[in-house]
Amino acid sequence: EPKEEKEESKQEKTKEKVIELDEKITSIDYTVKFQRVKVKDGILTIVFDWENQSDWDPAHFELLGYVQVEQNGEALEEISDDRKYKQIKHGTFDVYDLEYKLVDDSDVTIRVVSTNEYDGSEGTIKVSLE
């Protein structure tokens, strides 16, 4: 019978939490739409799509802006694959899953910063993981 308890807590641990978002951040060069965040086994996955509105054709997102994720004022370590370097044509969009190692259960701040020197736009969203 103790075995059953163990399995239950193990199942609890690997359960995924999904938080739906509907946040849009716009800059001269792109529009980012956050769709959801997922939390599983201490990993935060941020799902968003972005549209290339820049003069760069094609471009990858890191050319135009970057995403920084923080907990307790500290930047989280990104462990995503390199899909975010996929180039897309002007006027098209792509979906990204960025992954980060969580520190704890505290709120997460997601910041999108434009690299365009004439833009300086920065969008921030806060997500409660509770």
PDB file of C-alpha atoms in Angstrom:
ATOM      1  CA  GLU A   1       0.000   0.000   0.000  1.00  0.00           C
ATOM      2  CA  PRO A   2       2.800   2.543   0.632  1.00  0.00           C
ATOM      3  CA  LYS A   3       3.803   1.886  -2.983  1.00  0.00           C
ATOM      4  CA  GLU A   4       0.503   3.381  -4.144  1.00  0.00           C
ATOM      5  CA  GLU A   5       1.160   6.571  -2.204  1.00  0.00           C
ATOM      6  CA  LYS A   6       4.582   6.882  -3.766  1.00  0.00           C
ATOM      7  CA  GLU A   7       3.169   6.558  -7.288  1.00  0.00           C
ATOM      8  CA  GLU A   8       0.559   9.189  -6.558  1.00  0.00           C
ATOM      9  CA  SER A   9       3.121  11.765  -5.426  1.00  0.00           C
ATOM     10  CA  LYS A  10       5.279  10.938  -8.440  1.00  0.00           C
ATOM     11  CA  GLN A  11       2.311  11.512 -10.725  1.00  0.00           C
ATOM     12  CA  GLU A  12       1.603  14.801  -8.948  1.00  0.00           C
ATOM     13  CA  LYS A  13       5.166  15.917  -9.599  1.00  0.00           C
ATOM     14  CA  THR A  14       5.073  15.359 -13.352  1.00  0.00           C
ATOM     15  CA  LYS A  15       1.667  16.976 -13.789  1.00  0.00           C
ATOM     16  CA  GLU A  16       1.810  19.930 -16.145  1.00  0.00           C
ATOM     17  CA  LYS A  17       0.255  23.256 -15.239  1.00  0.00           C
ATOM     18  CA  VAL A  18      -0.927  25.396 -18.150  1.00  0.00           C
ATOM     19  CA  ILE A  19      -1.726  29.092 -17.781  1.00  0.00           C
ATOM     20  CA  GLU A  20      -3.465  30.623 -20.785  1.00  0.00           C
ATOM     21  CA  LEU A  21      -2.326  34.120 -21.724  1.00  0.00           C
ATOM     22  CA  ASP A  22      -3.616  36.641 -24.189  1.00  0.00           C
ATOM     23  CA  GLU A  23      -0.929  39.293 -24.202  1.00  0.00           C
ATOM     24  CA  LYS A  24       0.399  41.195 -27.175  1.00  0.00           C
ATOM     25  CA  ILE A  25       3.635  43.199 -27.289  1.00  0.00           C
ATOM     26  CA  THR A  26       4.281  45.341 -30.343  1.00  0.00           C
ATOM     27  CA  SER A  27       7.419  47.029 -31.598  1.00  0.00           C
ATOM     28  CA  ILE A  28       8.457  48.586 -34.905  1.00  0.00           C
ATOM     29  CA  ASP A  29       9.937  45.273 -36.050  1.00  0.00           C
ATOM     30  CA  TYR A  30       7.619  42.638 -34.599  1.00  0.00           C
ATOM     31  CA  THR A  31       4.407  41.764 -32.826  1.00  0.00           C
ATOM     32  CA  VAL A  32       4.660  39.091 -30.158  1.00  0.00           C
ATOM     33  CA  LYS A  33       1.511  37.284 -28.970  1.00  0.00           C
ATOM     34  CA  PHE A  34       1.907  35.222 -25.812  1.00  0.00           C
ATOM     35  CA  GLN A  35      -0.434  32.244 -25.903  1.00  0.00           C
ATOM     36  CA  ARG A  36       0.373  30.311 -22.733  1.00  0.00           C
ATOM     37  CA  VAL A  37       2.980  29.242 -20.239  1.00  0.00           C
ATOM     38  CA  LYS A  38       3.441  25.682 -19.084  1.00  0.00           C
ATOM     39  CA  VAL A  39       5.119  24.521 -15.907  1.00  0.00           C
ATOM     40  CA  LYS A  40       6.346  20.964 -15.532  1.00  0.00           C
ATOM     41  CA  ASP A  41       9.154  19.476 -13.435  1.00  0.00           C
ATOM     42  CA  GLY A  42      10.664  22.880 -12.656  1.00  0.00           C
ATOM     43  CA  ILE A  43      10.725  23.914 -16.306  1.00  0.00           C
ATOM     44  CA  LEU A  44       8.803  26.938 -17.562  1.00  0.00           C
ATOM     45  CA  THR A  45       7.791  26.823 -21.234  1.00  0.00           C
ATOM     46  CA  ILE A  46       6.610  30.049 -22.829  1.00  0.00           C
ATOM     47  CA  VAL A  47       4.570  29.637 -26.014  1.00  0.00           C
ATOM     48  CA  PHE A  48       4.212  32.660 -28.274  1.00  0.00           C
ATOM     49  CA  ASP A  49       4.016  33.580 -31.902  1.00  0.00           C
ATOM     50  CA  TRP A  50       5.717  36.527 -33.492  1.00  0.00           C
ATOM     51  CA  GLU A  51       5.300  38.337 -36.770  1.00  0.00           C
ATOM     52  CA  ASN A  52       8.229  39.768 -38.702  1.00  0.00           C
ATOM     53  CA  GLN A  53       7.369  43.409 -39.466  1.00  0.00           C
ATOM     54  CA  SER A  54      10.957  44.484 -39.990  1.00  0.00           C
ATOM     55  CA  ASP A  55      12.912  45.560 -43.062  1.00  0.00           C
ATOM     56  CA  TRP A  56      14.924  42.369 -42.596  1.00  0.00           C
ATOM     57  CA  ASP A  57      13.520  39.757 -44.944  1.00  0.00           C
ATOM     58  CA  PRO A  58      13.904  37.089 -43.754  1.00  0.00           C
ATOM     59  CA  ALA A  59      14.805  37.527 -40.075  1.00  0.00           C
ATOM     60  CA  HIS A  60      14.963  35.466 -36.922  1.00  0.00           C
ATOM     61  CA  PHE A  61      13.536  36.862 -33.711  1.00  0.00           C
ATOM     62  CA  GLU A  62      16.866  37.307 -31.920  1.00  0.00           C
ATOM     63  CA  LEU A  63      17.883  39.763 -34.641  1.00  0.00           C
ATOM     64  CA  LEU A  64      14.986  42.069 -33.725  1.00  0.00           C
ATOM     65  CA  GLY A  65      14.470  41.562 -30.028  1.00  0.00           C
ATOM     66  CA  TYR A  66      14.961  39.221 -27.146  1.00  0.00           C
ATOM     67  CA  VAL A  67      12.973  37.656 -24.360  1.00  0.00           C
ATOM     68  CA  GLN A  68      14.201  37.816 -20.787  1.00  0.00           C
ATOM     69  CA  VAL A  69      12.481  35.866 -18.037  1.00  0.00           C
ATOM     70  CA  GLU A  70      12.991  36.683 -14.369  1.00  0.00           C
ATOM     71  CA  GLN A  71      12.008  35.343 -10.990  1.00  0.00           C
ATOM     72  CA  ASN A  72      12.727  37.328  -7.813  1.00  0.00           C
ATOM     73  CA  GLY A  73      14.576  39.884  -9.958  1.00  0.00           C
ATOM     74  CA  GLU A  74      17.017  37.264 -11.269  1.00  0.00           C
ATOM     75  CA  ALA A  75      17.238  36.220 -14.918  1.00  0.00           C
ATOM     76  CA  LEU A  76      16.332  32.566 -15.442  1.00  0.00           C
ATOM     77  CA  GLU A  77      18.598  30.229 -17.367  1.00  0.00           C
ATOM     78  CA  GLU A  78      17.247  29.505 -20.829  1.00  0.00           C
ATOM     79  CA  ILE A  79      17.450  25.875 -21.937  1.00  0.00           C
ATOM     80  CA  SER A  80      15.564  26.128 -25.244  1.00  0.00           C
ATOM     81  CA  ASP A  81      16.789  24.588 -28.447  1.00  0.00           C
ATOM     82  CA  ASP A  82      17.921  26.856 -31.278  1.00  0.00           C
ATOM     83  CA  ARG A  83      14.585  26.917 -33.104  1.00  0.00           C
ATOM     84  CA  LYS A  84      14.328  30.628 -32.315  1.00  0.00           C
ATOM     85  CA  TYR A  85      17.013  31.251 -34.912  1.00  0.00           C
ATOM     86  CA  LYS A  86      14.683  30.056 -37.659  1.00  0.00           C
ATOM     87  CA  GLN A  87      14.346  32.845 -40.211  1.00  0.00           C
ATOM     88  CA  ILE A  88      10.906  33.899 -41.394  1.00  0.00           C
ATOM     89  CA  LYS A  89       9.876  36.218 -44.196  1.00  0.00           C
ATOM     90  CA  HIS A  90       8.520  39.733 -43.704  1.00  0.00           C
ATOM     91  CA  GLY A  91       4.788  39.640 -42.946  1.00  0.00           C
ATOM     92  CA  THR A  92       4.764  36.009 -41.804  1.00  0.00           C
ATOM     93  CA  PHE A  93       4.703  34.593 -38.292  1.00  0.00           C
ATOM     94  CA  ASP A  94       6.185  31.668 -36.408  1.00  0.00           C
ATOM     95  CA  VAL A  95       5.468  29.971 -33.073  1.00  0.00           C
ATOM     96  CA  TYR A  96       8.143  29.570 -30.422  1.00  0.00           C
ATOM     97  CA  ASP A  97       8.448  27.482 -27.284  1.00  0.00           C
ATOM     98  CA  LEU A  98      11.129  28.940 -25.026  1.00  0.00           C
ATOM     99  CA  GLU A  99      12.179  26.911 -21.991  1.00  0.00           C
ATOM    100  CA  TYR A 100      13.642  28.151 -18.717  1.00  0.00           C
ATOM    101  CA  LYS A 101      14.701  26.548 -15.436  1.00  0.00           C
ATOM    102  CA  LEU A 102      12.497  27.811 -12.617  1.00  0.00           C
ATOM    103  CA  VAL A 103      13.982  28.792  -9.259  1.00  0.00           C
ATOM    104  CA  ASP A 104      10.773  28.376  -7.243  1.00  0.00           C
ATOM    105  CA  ASP A 105       6.982  28.933  -7.491  1.00  0.00           C
ATOM    106  CA  SER A 106       7.137  32.726  -7.338  1.00  0.00           C
ATOM    107  CA  ASP A 107       5.735  35.021 -10.036  1.00  0.00           C
ATOM    108  CA  VAL A 108       7.545  35.195 -13.336  1.00  0.00           C
ATOM    109  CA  THR A 109       8.236  38.404 -15.247  1.00  0.00           C
ATOM    110  CA  ILE A 110       8.573  38.039 -19.010  1.00  0.00           C
ATOM    111  CA  ARG A 111      10.197  40.969 -20.760  1.00  0.00           C
ATOM    112  CA  VAL A 112      10.441  41.450 -24.517  1.00  0.00           C
ATOM    113  CA  VAL A 113      13.036  44.038 -25.507  1.00  0.00           C
ATOM    114  CA  SER A 114      13.534  45.456 -28.993  1.00  0.00           C
ATOM    115  CA  THR A 115      17.098  45.598 -30.308  1.00  0.00           C
ATOM    116  CA  ASN A 116      16.158  48.425 -32.697  1.00  0.00           C
ATOM    117  CA  GLU A 117      18.036  51.531 -31.563  1.00  0.00           C
ATOM    118  CA  TYR A 118      15.207  53.758 -32.847  1.00  0.00           C
ATOM    119  CA  ASP A 119      12.512  51.818 -31.064  1.00  0.00           C
ATOM    120  CA  GLY A 120      13.406  51.186 -27.448  1.00  0.00           C
ATOM    121  CA  SER A 121      10.069  49.500 -26.865  1.00  0.00           C
ATOM    122  CA  GLU A 122       9.906  47.031 -24.062  1.00  0.00           C
ATOM    123  CA  GLY A 123       6.899  44.992 -23.076  1.00  0.00           C
ATOM    124  CA  THR A 124       6.552  43.255 -19.747  1.00  0.00           C
ATOM    125  CA  ILE A 125       4.022  40.734 -18.528  1.00  0.00           C
ATOM    126  CA  LYS A 126       3.807  39.155 -15.101  1.00  0.00           C
ATOM    127  CA  VAL A 127       2.571  35.607 -14.650  1.00  0.00           C
ATOM    128  CA  SER A 128       1.558  34.090 -11.331  1.00  0.00           C
ATOM    129  CA  LEU A 129       2.463  30.396 -11.182  1.00  0.00           C
ATOM    130  CA  GLU A 130       0.304  29.786  -8.101  1.00  0.00           C
TER     131      GLU A 130
END
